[in-house]
CSV table of C-alpha atoms in Angstrom, one decimal:
chain,number,residue,atom,x,y,z
A,1,UNK,CA,19.6,-51.3,35.1
A,2,UNK,CA,22.9,-50.9,33.3
A,3,UNK,CA,22.0,-53.6,30.8
A,4,UNK,CA,18.7,-51.8,30.1
A,5,UNK,CA,20.6,-48.5,29.4
A,6,UNK,CA,23.0,-50.3,27.1
A,7,UNK,CA,20.0,-51.8,25.2
A,8,UNK,CA,18.4,-48.4,24.9
A,9,UNK,CA,21.6,-47.0,23.6
A,10,UNK,CA,22.0,-49.7,21.0
A,11,UNK,CA,18.4,-49.3,20.0
A,12,UNK,CA,18.9,-45.6,19.6
A,13,UNK,CA,22.0,-46.2,17.4
A,14,UNK,CA,20.0,-48.7,15.4
A,15,UNK,CA,17.2,-46.2,14.7
A,16,UNK,CA,19.8,-43.7,13.6
A,17,UNK,CA,21.4,-46.2,11.3
A,18,UNK,CA,18.0,-47.1,9.9
A,19,UNK,CA,17.2,-43.4,9.3
A,20,UNK,CA,20.6,-43.0,7.7
A,21,UNK,CA,20.0,-46.0,5.4
A,22,UNK,CA,16.4,-45.0,4.4
A,23,UNK,CA,15.9,-44.1,0.8
A,24,UNK,CA,15.8,-40.3,0.4
A,25,UNK,CA,12.3,-38.9,-0.1
A,26,UNK,CA,12.1,-37.7,-3.7
A,27,UNK,CA,11.5,-34.0,-3.8
A,28,UNK,CA,9.6,-32.6,-6.7
A,29,UNK,CA,12.0,-30.7,-9.0
A,30,UNK,CA,12.1,-27.0,-8.4
A,31,UNK,CA,9.9,-25.1,-10.9
A,32,UNK,CA,11.8,-23.3,-13.6
A,33,UNK,CA,9.8,-20.1,-14.2
A,34,UNK,CA,11.0,-17.5,-16.6
A,35,UNK,CA,9.6,-14.0,-16.4
A,36,UNK,CA,8.8,-12.1,-19.6
A,37,UNK,CA,7.8,-8.5,-20.1
A,38,UNK,CA,7.6,-7.4,-23.7
A,39,UNK,CA,7.0,-3.6,-24.1
A,40,UNK,CA,5.4,-1.8,-26.9
A,41,UNK,CA,4.3,1.7,-27.7
A,42,UNK,CA,0.8,1.6,-29.2
A,43,UNK,CA,-1.0,3.7,-31.7
A,44,UNK,CA,-2.3,5.9,-28.9
A,45,UNK,CA,1.2,6.7,-27.9
A,46,UNK,CA,0.8,4.7,-24.7
A,47,UNK,CA,3.5,2.6,-23.2
A,48,UNK,CA,2.3,-1.0,-22.7
A,49,UNK,CA,3.9,-3.9,-20.9
A,50,UNK,CA,2.5,-7.4,-20.7
A,51,UNK,CA,3.7,-9.3,-17.6
A,52,UNK,CA,4.0,-13.0,-18.3
A,53,UNK,CA,5.5,-16.1,-16.7
A,54,UNK,CA,6.8,-19.0,-18.8
A,55,UNK,CA,7.1,-22.5,-17.3
A,56,UNK,CA,10.5,-23.5,-18.8
A,57,UNK,CA,10.7,-26.7,-16.9
A,58,UNK,CA,9.7,-30.2,-18.0
A,59,UNK,CA,7.1,-30.6,-15.3
A,60,UNK,CA,3.7,-28.8,-15.0
A,61,UNK,CA,3.7,-26.0,-12.4
A,62,UNK,CA,0.9,-26.4,-9.8
A,63,UNK,CA,0.4,-22.7,-9.2
A,64,UNK,CA,1.3,-20.6,-6.1
A,65,UNK,CA,-1.2,-18.8,-4.0
A,66,UNK,CA,1.7,-16.8,-2.4
A,67,UNK,CA,3.4,-15.9,-5.6
A,68,UNK,CA,4.1,-12.3,-4.6
A,69,UNK,CA,4.9,-11.0,-8.1
A,70,UNK,CA,6.1,-7.4,-8.3
A,71,UNK,CA,6.6,-5.1,-11.3
A,72,UNK,CA,8.3,-1.7,-11.1
A,73,UNK,CA,9.1,0.9,-13.8
A,74,UNK,CA,11.7,3.5,-12.8
A,75,UNK,CA,13.1,6.3,-14.7
A,76,UNK,CA,16.8,7.1,-15.3
A,77,UNK,CA,17.1,8.9,-11.9
A,78,UNK,CA,15.6,5.9,-10.1
A,79,UNK,CA,12.2,7.5,-9.4
A,80,UNK,CA,9.3,5.0,-9.4
A,81,UNK,CA,7.0,5.7,-12.3
A,82,UNK,CA,4.7,2.7,-12.1
A,83,UNK,CA,4.3,-0.5,-10.1
A,84,UNK,CA,2.0,-3.5,-9.9
A,85,UNK,CA,1.6,-6.5,-7.8
A,86,UNK,CA,0.4,-10.0,-8.7
A,87,UNK,CA,-0.6,-12.0,-5.6
A,88,UNK,CA,-1.2,-15.4,-6.9
A,89,UNK,CA,0.0,-17.4,-9.9
A,90,UNK,CA,-2.2,-20.0,-11.6
A,91,UNK,CA,-1.0,-23.4,-12.8
A,92,UNK,CA,1.1,-23.4,-15.9
A,93,UNK,CA,1.6,-26.5,-18.1
A,94,UNK,CA,5.2,-27.3,-19.0
A,95,UNK,CA,6.4,-25.0,-21.8
A,96,UNK,CA,3.4,-22.7,-21.6
A,97,UNK,CA,3.3,-19.0,-20.9
A,98,UNK,CA,0.6,-17.2,-18.9
A,99,UNK,CA,-0.1,-13.5,-19.2
A,100,UNK,CA,-1.1,-12.0,-15.9
A,101,UNK,CA,-1.3,-8.2,-16.2
A,102,UNK,CA,-1.1,-5.5,-18.8
A,103,UNK,CA,0.1,-2.1,-17.6
A,104,UNK,CA,-0.3,0.9,-19.9
A,105,UNK,CA,0.4,4.5,-19.3
A,106,UNK,CA,2.0,7.6,-20.8
A,107,UNK,CA,5.7,7.9,-20.3
A,108,UNK,CA,7.6,11.0,-21.3
A,109,UNK,CA,10.7,10.6,-23.4
A,110,UNK,CA,13.6,9.1,-21.4
A,111,UNK,CA,15.2,6.0,-20.3
A,112,UNK,CA,13.3,3.5,-18.1
A,113,UNK,CA,14.2,0.3,-16.3
A,114,UNK,CA,11.4,-2.3,-15.8
A,115,UNK,CA,11.8,-5.0,-13.2
A,116,UNK,CA,9.4,-8.0,-13.1
A,117,UNK,CA,9.5,-11.1,-11.0
A,118,UNK,CA,9.1,-12.6,-7.5
A,119,UNK,CA,11.5,-13.1,-4.6
A,120,UNK,CA,11.0,-16.9,-4.8
A,121,UNK,CA,11.6,-17.3,-8.5
A,122,UNK,CA,13.9,-14.5,-9.6
A,123,UNK,CA,13.5,-11.3,-11.6
A,124,UNK,CA,14.0,-10.0,-15.2
A,125,UNK,CA,15.1,-6.5,-15.9
A,126,UNK,CA,14.1,-4.8,-19.2
A,127,UNK,CA,15.6,-1.5,-20.3
A,128,UNK,CA,13.4,0.7,-22.5
A,129,UNK,CA,14.0,4.1,-24.0
A,130,UNK,CA,11.1,6.3,-25.2
A,131,UNK,CA,12.1,9.0,-27.7
A,132,UNK,CA,10.2,11.8,-29.4
A,133,UNK,CA,10.8,11.8,-33.1
A,134,UNK,CA,9.0,13.9,-35.7
A,135,UNK,CA,6.2,14.8,-33.3
A,136,UNK,CA,5.5,11.2,-32.1
A,137,UNK,CA,6.8,8.9,-29.4
A,138,UNK,CA,8.6,5.7,-30.2
A,139,UNK,CA,10.6,3.1,-28.5
A,140,UNK,CA,14.2,3.9,-29.3
A,141,UNK,CA,14.8,0.8,-31.3
A,142,UNK,CA,11.7,1.4,-33.5
A,143,UNK,CA,12.2,5.1,-34.0
A,144,UNK,CA,12.5,6.3,-37.6
A,145,UNK,CA,15.4,8.6,-38.4
A,146,UNK,CA,14.8,12.2,-37.6
A,147,UNK,CA,14.0,14.3,-40.6
A,148,UNK,CA,17.1,16.4,-41.1
A,149,UNK,CA,17.5,19.1,-43.7
A,150,UNK,CA,20.5,18.2,-46.0
A,151,UNK,CA,23.6,20.2,-45.5
A,152,UNK,CA,24.1,22.8,-48.3
A,153,UNK,CA,26.5,21.7,-51.0
A,154,UNK,CA,28.8,24.2,-52.6
A,155,UNK,CA,29.3,22.0,-55.7
A,156,UNK,CA,25.6,21.7,-56.6
A,157,UNK,CA,23.3,24.2,-57.9
A,158,UNK,CA,21.8,26.3,-55.2
A,159,UNK,CA,18.7,24.8,-53.9
A,160,UNK,CA,15.5,26.7,-53.9
A,161,UNK,CA,15.1,28.2,-50.5
A,162,UNK,CA,11.8,27.2,-49.0
A,163,UNK,CA,10.2,29.7,-46.7
A,164,UNK,CA,10.5,28.7,-43.1
A,165,UNK,CA,7.5,26.8,-41.8
A,166,UNK,CA,5.0,29.0,-40.1
A,167,UNK,CA,4.5,27.7,-36.6
A,168,UNK,CA,1.0,27.8,-35.4
A,169,UNK,CA,0.5,28.7,-31.8
A,170,UNK,CA,-0.5,25.1,-31.0
A,171,UNK,CA,2.7,23.6,-32.3
A,172,UNK,CA,5.1,26.2,-31.3
A,173,UNK,CA,7.0,25.8,-28.1
A,174,UNK,CA,6.5,29.0,-26.2
A,175,UNK,CA,9.6,31.0,-25.5
A,176,UNK,CA,8.1,34.0,-23.7
A,177,UNK,CA,6.1,33.8,-20.6
A,178,UNK,CA,4.2,36.2,-18.4
A,179,UNK,CA,3.3,36.1,-14.7
A,180,UNK,CA,-0.3,35.7,-13.7
A,181,UNK,CA,-1.5,36.2,-10.2
A,182,UNK,CA,-4.7,34.8,-8.6
A,183,UNK,CA,-4.9,36.7,-5.3
A,184,UNK,CA,-8.0,34.9,-4.1
A,185,UNK,CA,-6.1,31.6,-4.3
A,186,UNK,CA,-2.8,33.1,-3.1
A,187,UNK,CA,-1.2,31.6,-6.2
A,188,UNK,CA,1.1,33.0,-9.0
A,189,UNK,CA,2.8,31.2,-11.9
A,190,UNK,CA,3.9,31.8,-15.5
A,191,UNK,CA,1.8,31.3,-18.6
A,192,UNK,CA,3.0,31.6,-22.3
A,193,UNK,CA,2.9,35.3,-23.2
A,194,UNK,CA,0.7,34.9,-26.2
A,195,UNK,CA,-1.9,32.5,-24.7
A,196,UNK,CA,-5.4,33.7,-24.2
A,197,UNK,CA,-7.3,33.4,-20.9
A,198,UNK,CA,-10.8,32.0,-21.2
A,199,UNK,CA,-12.3,34.2,-18.6
A,200,UNK,CA,-13.9,34.0,-16.2
A,201,UNK,CA,-12.2,30.7,-15.7
A,202,UNK,CA,-8.5,30.4,-14.9
A,203,UNK,CA,-7.9,28.5,-18.1
A,204,UNK,CA,-5.5,29.4,-20.9
A,205,UNK,CA,-5.3,28.3,-24.5
A,206,UNK,CA,-2.9,29.1,-27.4
A,207,UNK,CA,-5.6,30.8,-29.3
A,208,UNK,CA,-9.4,31.0,-29.5
A,209,UNK,CA,-11.1,27.9,-30.8
A,210,UNK,CA,-8.2,25.7,-29.8
A,211,UNK,CA,-8.8,22.6,-27.7
A,212,UNK,CA,-5.4,22.7,-25.9
A,213,UNK,CA,-5.8,23.9,-22.3
A,214,UNK,CA,-3.7,24.8,-19.3
A,215,UNK,CA,-5.8,25.4,-16.3
A,216,UNK,CA,-5.8,26.0,-12.6
A,217,UNK,CA,-8.5,25.5,-10.0
A,218,UNK,CA,-8.7,25.3,-6.3
A,219,UNK,CA,-11.2,24.4,-3.6
A,220,UNK,CA,-11.6,24.1,0.1
A,221,UNK,CA,-11.8,20.5,1.2
A,222,UNK,CA,-14.2,19.7,4.0
A,223,UNK,CA,-13.3,16.9,6.3
A,224,UNK,CA,-15.0,14.1,4.4
A,225,UNK,CA,-13.8,15.2,1.0
A,226,UNK,CA,-10.7,13.7,-0.6
A,227,UNK,CA,-8.5,15.6,-2.9
A,228,UNK,CA,-8.9,13.5,-6.0
A,229,UNK,CA,-12.7,13.3,-5.6
A,230,UNK,CA,-13.0,17.0,-5.4
A,231,UNK,CA,-10.7,18.0,-8.2
A,232,UNK,CA,-10.3,15.3,-10.8
A,233,UNK,CA,-12.9,15.3,-13.6
A,234,UNK,CA,-15.8,12.9,-13.6
A,235,UNK,CA,-16.1,10.2,-16.2
A,236,UNK,CA,-12.4,9.7,-16.3
A,237,UNK,CA,-10.0,6.8,-15.9
A,238,UNK,CA,-6.6,7.3,-14.3
A,239,UNK,CA,-3.9,5.6,-16.4
A,240,UNK,CA,-0.8,6.7,-14.4
A,241,UNK,CA,0.0,8.6,-11.3
A,242,UNK,CA,3.2,9.6,-9.5
A,243,UNK,CA,4.3,11.6,-6.5
A,244,UNK,CA,4.9,15.3,-7.0
A,245,UNK,CA,7.1,17.5,-4.9
A,246,UNK,CA,7.1,21.3,-5.3
A,247,UNK,CA,9.0,23.6,-3.1
A,248,UNK,CA,5.9,24.9,-1.4
A,249,UNK,CA,3.9,21.7,-1.2
A,250,UNK,CA,3.7,18.1,-2.2
A,251,UNK,CA,1.0,16.1,-4.0
A,252,UNK,CA,0.4,13.8,-6.8
A,253,UNK,CA,0.3,14.0,-10.6
A,254,UNK,CA,-2.4,12.0,-12.5
A,255,UNK,CA,-2.6,11.2,-16.2
A,256,UNK,CA,-6.1,10.3,-17.2
A,257,UNK,CA,-8.5,9.8,-20.0
A,258,UNK,CA,-11.7,11.8,-19.9
A,259,UNK,CA,-14.7,10.2,-21.6
A,260,UNK,CA,-17.5,11.9,-23.5
A,261,UNK,CA,-21.1,10.8,-23.6
A,262,UNK,CA,-21.8,7.2,-24.7
A,263,UNK,CA,-23.9,6.8,-27.7
A,264,UNK,CA,-27.4,5.5,-27.3
A,265,UNK,CA,-26.4,2.2,-29.1
A,266,UNK,CA,-24.5,1.2,-26.0
A,267,UNK,CA,-21.1,1.6,-27.5
A,268,UNK,CA,-18.3,2.6,-25.2
A,269,UNK,CA,-18.0,6.4,-24.5
A,270,UNK,CA,-15.2,7.9,-26.6
A,271,UNK,CA,-12.1,9.4,-25.1
A,272,UNK,CA,-12.8,13.1,-25.3
A,273,UNK,CA,-9.5,14.4,-23.9
A,274,UNK,CA,-6.4,13.2,-22.2
A,275,UNK,CA,-5.2,15.3,-19.2
A,276,UNK,CA,-2.5,15.6,-16.7
A,277,UNK,CA,-3.6,16.9,-13.3
A,278,UNK,CA,-1.0,18.0,-10.6
A,279,UNK,CA,-2.9,18.1,-7.3
A,280,UNK,CA,-1.4,19.8,-4.2
A,281,UNK,CA,-3.0,20.1,-0.8
A,282,UNK,CA,-2.1,22.7,1.7
A,283,UNK,CA,-3.4,23.9,5.1
A,284,UNK,CA,-4.3,27.5,4.6
A,285,UNK,CA,-5.5,29.5,7.6
A,286,UNK,CA,-6.9,26.4,9.2
A,287,UNK,CA,-8.5,25.0,6.1
A,288,UNK,CA,-7.4,22.2,3.8
A,289,UNK,CA,-7.2,23.7,0.4
A,290,UNK,CA,-6.6,21.7,-2.8
A,291,UNK,CA,-5.0,23.1,-5.9
A,292,UNK,CA,-5.2,21.6,-9.4
A,293,UNK,CA,-2.8,22.6,-12.2
A,294,UNK,CA,-3.8,20.7,-15.3
A,295,UNK,CA,-3.1,20.3,-19.0
A,296,UNK,CA,-5.8,19.0,-21.4
A,297,UNK,CA,-5.6,18.0,-25.0
A,298,UNK,CA,-7.7,15.9,-27.4
A,299,UNK,CA,-4.9,13.4,-28.1
A,300,UNK,CA,-1.8,12.1,-26.3
A,301,UNK,CA,0.4,13.6,-29.0
A,302,UNK,CA,-1.0,17.1,-28.3
A,303,UNK,CA,-0.8,16.5,-24.6
A,304,UNK,CA,2.9,15.7,-24.9
A,305,UNK,CA,3.3,18.8,-26.9
A,306,UNK,CA,1.9,21.1,-24.2
A,307,UNK,CA,3.4,19.2,-21.2
A,308,UNK,CA,6.4,21.5,-21.1
A,309,UNK,CA,4.0,24.4,-20.6
A,310,UNK,CA,2.5,22.6,-17.5
A,311,UNK,CA,6.0,21.9,-16.3
A,312,UNK,CA,6.8,25.6,-16.6
A,313,UNK,CA,3.7,26.5,-14.7
A,314,UNK,CA,4.6,24.1,-11.9
A,315,UNK,CA,8.2,25.3,-11.8
A,316,UNK,CA,7.2,28.9,-11.4
A,317,UNK,CA,4.2,28.4,-9.2
A,318,UNK,CA,4.5,30.2,-5.8
A,319,UNK,CA,2.0,30.3,-3.0
A,320,UNK,CA,1.4,33.3,-0.8
A,321,UNK,CA,-1.3,32.6,1.7
A,322,UNK,CA,-4.2,35.1,1.3
A,323,UNK,CA,-4.8,37.3,4.2
A,324,UNK,CA,-7.7,36.5,6.4
A,325,UNK,CA,-9.8,39.5,7.0
A,326,UNK,CA,-10.2,40.4,10.6
A,327,UNK,CA,-7.9,39.5,13.5
A,328,UNK,CA,-6.1,36.2,14.0
A,329,UNK,CA,-8.6,34.1,15.9
A,330,UNK,CA,-5.7,32.1,17.4
A,331,UNK,CA,-3.8,35.2,18.7
A,332,UNK,CA,-5.1,34.9,22.2
A,333,UNK,CA,-5.3,31.1,22.5
A,334,UNK,CA,-3.3,29.4,25.3
A,335,UNK,CA,-0.2,27.6,24.0
A,336,UNK,CA,1.0,24.2,25.1
A,337,UNK,CA,4.8,24.1,24.9
A,338,UNK,CA,6.9,21.0,25.1
A,339,UNK,CA,10.6,21.8,25.7
A,340,UNK,CA,11.7,18.2,25.7
A,341,UNK,CA,10.6,17.5,22.1
A,342,UNK,CA,10.5,21.1,21.1
A,343,UNK,CA,7.0,21.8,19.8
A,344,UNK,CA,4.1,24.0,20.6
A,345,UNK,CA,0.4,23.9,19.9
A,346,UNK,CA,-2.4,26.4,20.6
A,347,UNK,CA,-6.0,25.6,21.6
A,348,UNK,CA,-9.2,27.6,22.0
A,349,UNK,CA,-9.7,29.5,25.2
A,350,UNK,CA,-12.8,27.5,26.1
A,351,UNK,CA,-11.0,24.2,25.7
A,352,UNK,CA,-8.8,22.4,28.2
A,353,UNK,CA,-6.3,19.7,28.3
A,354,UNK,CA,-5.6,16.6,30.4
A,355,UNK,CA,-2.5,14.6,30.6
A,356,UNK,CA,-2.5,10.9,29.8
A,357,UNK,CA,-0.6,8.3,31.8
A,358,UNK,CA,2.7,7.4,30.3
A,359,UNK,CA,2.7,4.0,28.7
A,360,UNK,CA,5.6,1.7,29.2
A,361,UNK,CA,6.7,-1.2,26.9
A,362,UNK,CA,9.4,-3.6,25.9
A,363,UNK,CA,12.8,-2.6,24.5
A,364,UNK,CA,12.7,-2.6,20.8
A,365,UNK,CA,9.2,-1.4,20.7
A,366,UNK,CA,8.0,2.1,21.4
A,367,UNK,CA,9.0,2.0,25.0
A,368,UNK,CA,6.7,4.7,26.2
A,369,UNK,CA,4.4,7.4,24.9
A,370,UNK,CA,3.3,10.5,26.7
A,371,UNK,CA,0.7,13.0,25.8
A,372,UNK,CA,-2.6,14.5,26.6
A,373,UNK,CA,-6.1,15.1,25.4
A,374,UNK,CA,-7.4,18.4,24.2
A,375,UNK,CA,-11.2,18.9,24.3
A,376,UNK,CA,-13.9,21.5,24.7
A,377,UNK,CA,-14.9,21.7,28.3
A,378,UNK,CA,-18.4,20.7,27.3
A,379,UNK,CA,-17.4,17.7,25.1
A,380,UNK,CA,-15.4,14.5,24.9
A,381,UNK,CA,-11.9,14.2,23.6
A,382,UNK,CA,-11.7,15.1,20.0
A,383,UNK,CA,-7.9,15.7,19.7
A,384,UNK,CA,-5.2,13.7,21.4
A,385,UNK,CA,-1.6,15.0,21.3
A,386,UNK,CA,1.0,12.4,21.8
A,387,UNK,CA,4.7,12.1,21.5
A,388,UNK,CA,6.6,8.9,21.8
A,389,UNK,CA,9.8,8.3,23.6
A,390,UNK,CA,12.1,5.3,23.6
A,391,UNK,CA,13.4,4.4,27.0
A,392,UNK,CA,16.8,3.5,25.8
A,393,UNK,CA,17.4,7.0,24.6
A,394,UNK,CA,15.3,9.1,26.9
A,395,UNK,CA,13.1,8.8,29.9
A,396,UNK,CA,9.4,8.8,29.1
A,397,UNK,CA,9.2,12.4,30.0
A,398,UNK,CA,11.5,14.0,32.5
A,399,UNK,CA,9.0,15.9,34.6
A,400,UNK,CA,6.3,18.4,34.0
A,401,UNK,CA,6.8,21.4,31.8
A,402,UNK,CA,4.9,24.5,32.7
A,403,UNK,CA,2.0,24.9,30.4
A,404,UNK,CA,2.9,21.9,28.4
A,405,UNK,CA,1.7,18.3,27.8
A,406,UNK,CA,3.1,16.3,30.6
A,407,UNK,CA,3.9,12.7,31.0
A,408,UNK,CA,3.2,10.8,34.2
B,1,UNK,CA,10.7,8.6,19.4
B,2,UNK,CA,12.2,5.9,17.2
B,3,UNK,CA,12.5,4.8,13.6
B,4,UNK,CA,9.6,4.2,11.3
B,5,UNK,CA,9.4,0.5,12.1
B,6,UNK,CA,8.8,1.3,15.8
B,7,UNK,CA,6.4,4.0,14.9
B,8,UNK,CA,4.3,1.6,12.9
B,9,UNK,CA,4.0,-0.7,15.9
B,10,UNK,CA,2.2,2.0,17.7
B,11,UNK,CA,0.2,3.4,14.8
B,12,UNK,CA,-1.2,1.1,12.1
B,13,UNK,CA,-0.4,1.6,8.5
B,14,UNK,CA,-3.2,4.0,7.3
B,15,UNK,CA,-5.8,3.3,4.7
B,16,UNK,CA,-5.2,6.7,3.1
B,17,UNK,CA,-2.5,9.3,3.6
B,18,UNK,CA,-1.5,12.6,2.1
B,19,UNK,CA,1.2,15.1,2.8
B,20,UNK,CA,0.3,18.6,3.8
B,21,UNK,CA,2.4,21.6,4.4
B,22,UNK,CA,1.5,23.5,7.6
B,23,UNK,CA,3.6,26.5,8.6
B,24,UNK,CA,6.3,25.4,6.3
B,25,UNK,CA,6.4,21.9,8.0
B,26,UNK,CA,5.5,18.8,6.1
B,27,UNK,CA,2.9,16.9,7.9
B,28,UNK,CA,1.5,13.5,6.9
B,29,UNK,CA,-2.3,13.3,7.4
B,30,UNK,CA,-3.4,9.6,7.8
B,31,UNK,CA,-6.8,8.0,7.9
B,32,UNK,CA,-7.5,4.6,9.3
B,33,UNK,CA,-10.9,2.9,9.8
B,34,UNK,CA,-14.0,2.8,7.7
B,35,UNK,CA,-17.6,3.8,7.5
B,36,UNK,CA,-18.6,6.1,10.3
B,37,UNK,CA,-15.5,5.7,12.4
B,38,UNK,CA,-12.4,7.0,10.8
B,39,UNK,CA,-9.4,8.1,12.8
B,40,UNK,CA,-7.4,11.0,11.4
B,41,UNK,CA,-3.7,11.4,12.4
B,42,UNK,CA,-1.5,14.4,11.8
B,43,UNK,CA,2.1,13.2,12.0
B,44,UNK,CA,4.6,15.9,12.4
B,45,UNK,CA,8.2,14.7,12.1
B,46,UNK,CA,10.9,16.8,13.6
B,47,UNK,CA,13.6,18.1,11.1
B,48,UNK,CA,16.1,18.4,14.0
B,49,UNK,CA,15.6,14.7,15.0
B,50,UNK,CA,13.7,12.5,12.4
B,51,UNK,CA,13.1,10.0,15.2
B,52,UNK,CA,10.8,12.4,16.9
B,53,UNK,CA,7.3,12.4,15.7
B,54,UNK,CA,4.4,14.3,17.3
B,55,UNK,CA,1.1,12.8,16.5
B,56,UNK,CA,-2.2,14.7,16.7
B,57,UNK,CA,-5.0,12.1,16.9
B,58,UNK,CA,-8.4,13.3,15.7
B,59,UNK,CA,-11.2,10.9,16.7
B,60,UNK,CA,-13.9,13.4,15.9
B,61,UNK,CA,-13.9,14.9,12.4
B,62,UNK,CA,-14.6,11.7,10.7
B,63,UNK,CA,-16.7,10.0,13.4
B,64,UNK,CA,-20.0,10.6,11.7
B,65,UNK,CA,-22.2,11.1,14.8
B,66,UNK,CA,-19.8,13.3,16.7
B,67,UNK,CA,-19.1,15.5,13.6
B,68,UNK,CA,-22.8,15.9,12.8
B,69,UNK,CA,-23.7,16.9,16.4
B,70,UNK,CA,-20.8,19.3,16.8
B,71,UNK,CA,-19.9,20.9,13.5
B,72,UNK,CA,-18.2,23.8,15.3
B,73,UNK,CA,-15.7,21.5,16.7
B,74,UNK,CA,-15.0,20.0,13.3
B,75,UNK,CA,-14.3,23.4,12.0
B,76,UNK,CA,-11.9,24.2,14.9
B,77,UNK,CA,-9.7,21.1,14.6
B,78,UNK,CA,-7.8,22.1,11.5
B,79,UNK,CA,-7.3,25.6,13.0
B,80,UNK,CA,-5.8,23.9,16.1
B,81,UNK,CA,-3.6,21.7,13.9
B,82,UNK,CA,-2.6,24.8,12.0
B,83,UNK,CA,-1.0,26.3,15.1
B,84,UNK,CA,1.4,23.4,15.5
B,85,UNK,CA,5.1,24.3,15.2
B,86,UNK,CA,8.5,22.9,16.2
B,87,UNK,CA,10.5,25.2,18.4
B,88,UNK,CA,14.2,24.9,17.9
């Protein structure tokens, strides 16, 4: 027996030695991928970035179905302005570059930082600055010098004094504003004092027969209707969007191209206008109500010109919920109060509620949830109110609270 | 009660979400599901303790058959949601 054990031990050592002496398996060289992201500002004043990957290695790259490429554009304050994802990467011959995605959108003047790459292969960061110069947008390094009047010279003959340029309403930056109120929407905001309202709509323009527009619309959103579908124009393409936070509500801002009617010859419909829509949704007296503040212009240059007016509208917008005629329908409703988690909820008099059994769970997960169902006495269970508690920090629910949702 | 990661173990990442303001409180309205069966969540996060979330689950408004047969209930649900408030 002892001999057999010694033999097994020697055999084991021999196998280990063989493994140690075996020729190492040749691993394929790691791919050398370089990320490239040239940025341009095109004739339509749109910021364009092409996302590419170059195979800088000597071997062909076989592709990666779990590439996980990510692109982000952030402004100087770090806010995300655009993002894109590229899931897979196709094969790339040695030395070749493949172009995967082109992103384009309108960016206001300012500094931006673009990051493009993938966790597995690294990232490249590109800094870009957009500047407004002589009425147009440029990348900072391509911007022409600003047109500056020469300083007066006391040694030269006095120059002929040109009359100051007459600013038309469409190019002048408004300096005076007036407050407009729309009681039926519960909204008020400021509009340039000299602008004309195109009644009966809540739309304003610098002057009659001008295509520049600042407008406001609102609608009640029924349960199946989404905000964008209800308020954004038809026949339009969204080119950029970003979150929007106002003091009285949050939403999203969209920049889009609105298309006209396509010609009978089958050509692509022309871009009729470019617009910025700031959409906000609020709950007003039990209804979901969507609000749309927008700027519209025939060209991107003109849109950039009136964007400060839309910014002023949004900065000054204030919401006062319109009064609902008649008495408050919820005034006499029973109220569920939860003193542990500090909330309350009212429900119709002909509804009732039923507690749910508390659910336990593992540490690290939501350890328990407690709650109840609210439902009309004649129906099922349309609304379920739940609150979650973690057992490490609190018991699932320490006992019944009078009139409240109770745990088991 | 718990951080976002724990919350998402109990409630799936929604297909659509938007932020509403109700009674001065930000509430995230989330939709999950497709076709005739879409669950709507109203997630109220406590300002006093961000780990506390109260979730109102609406398995009615966007369930096509239920909503079609009982429009008065559909109309009442946002009113009920509108009565929610945290009590400090």
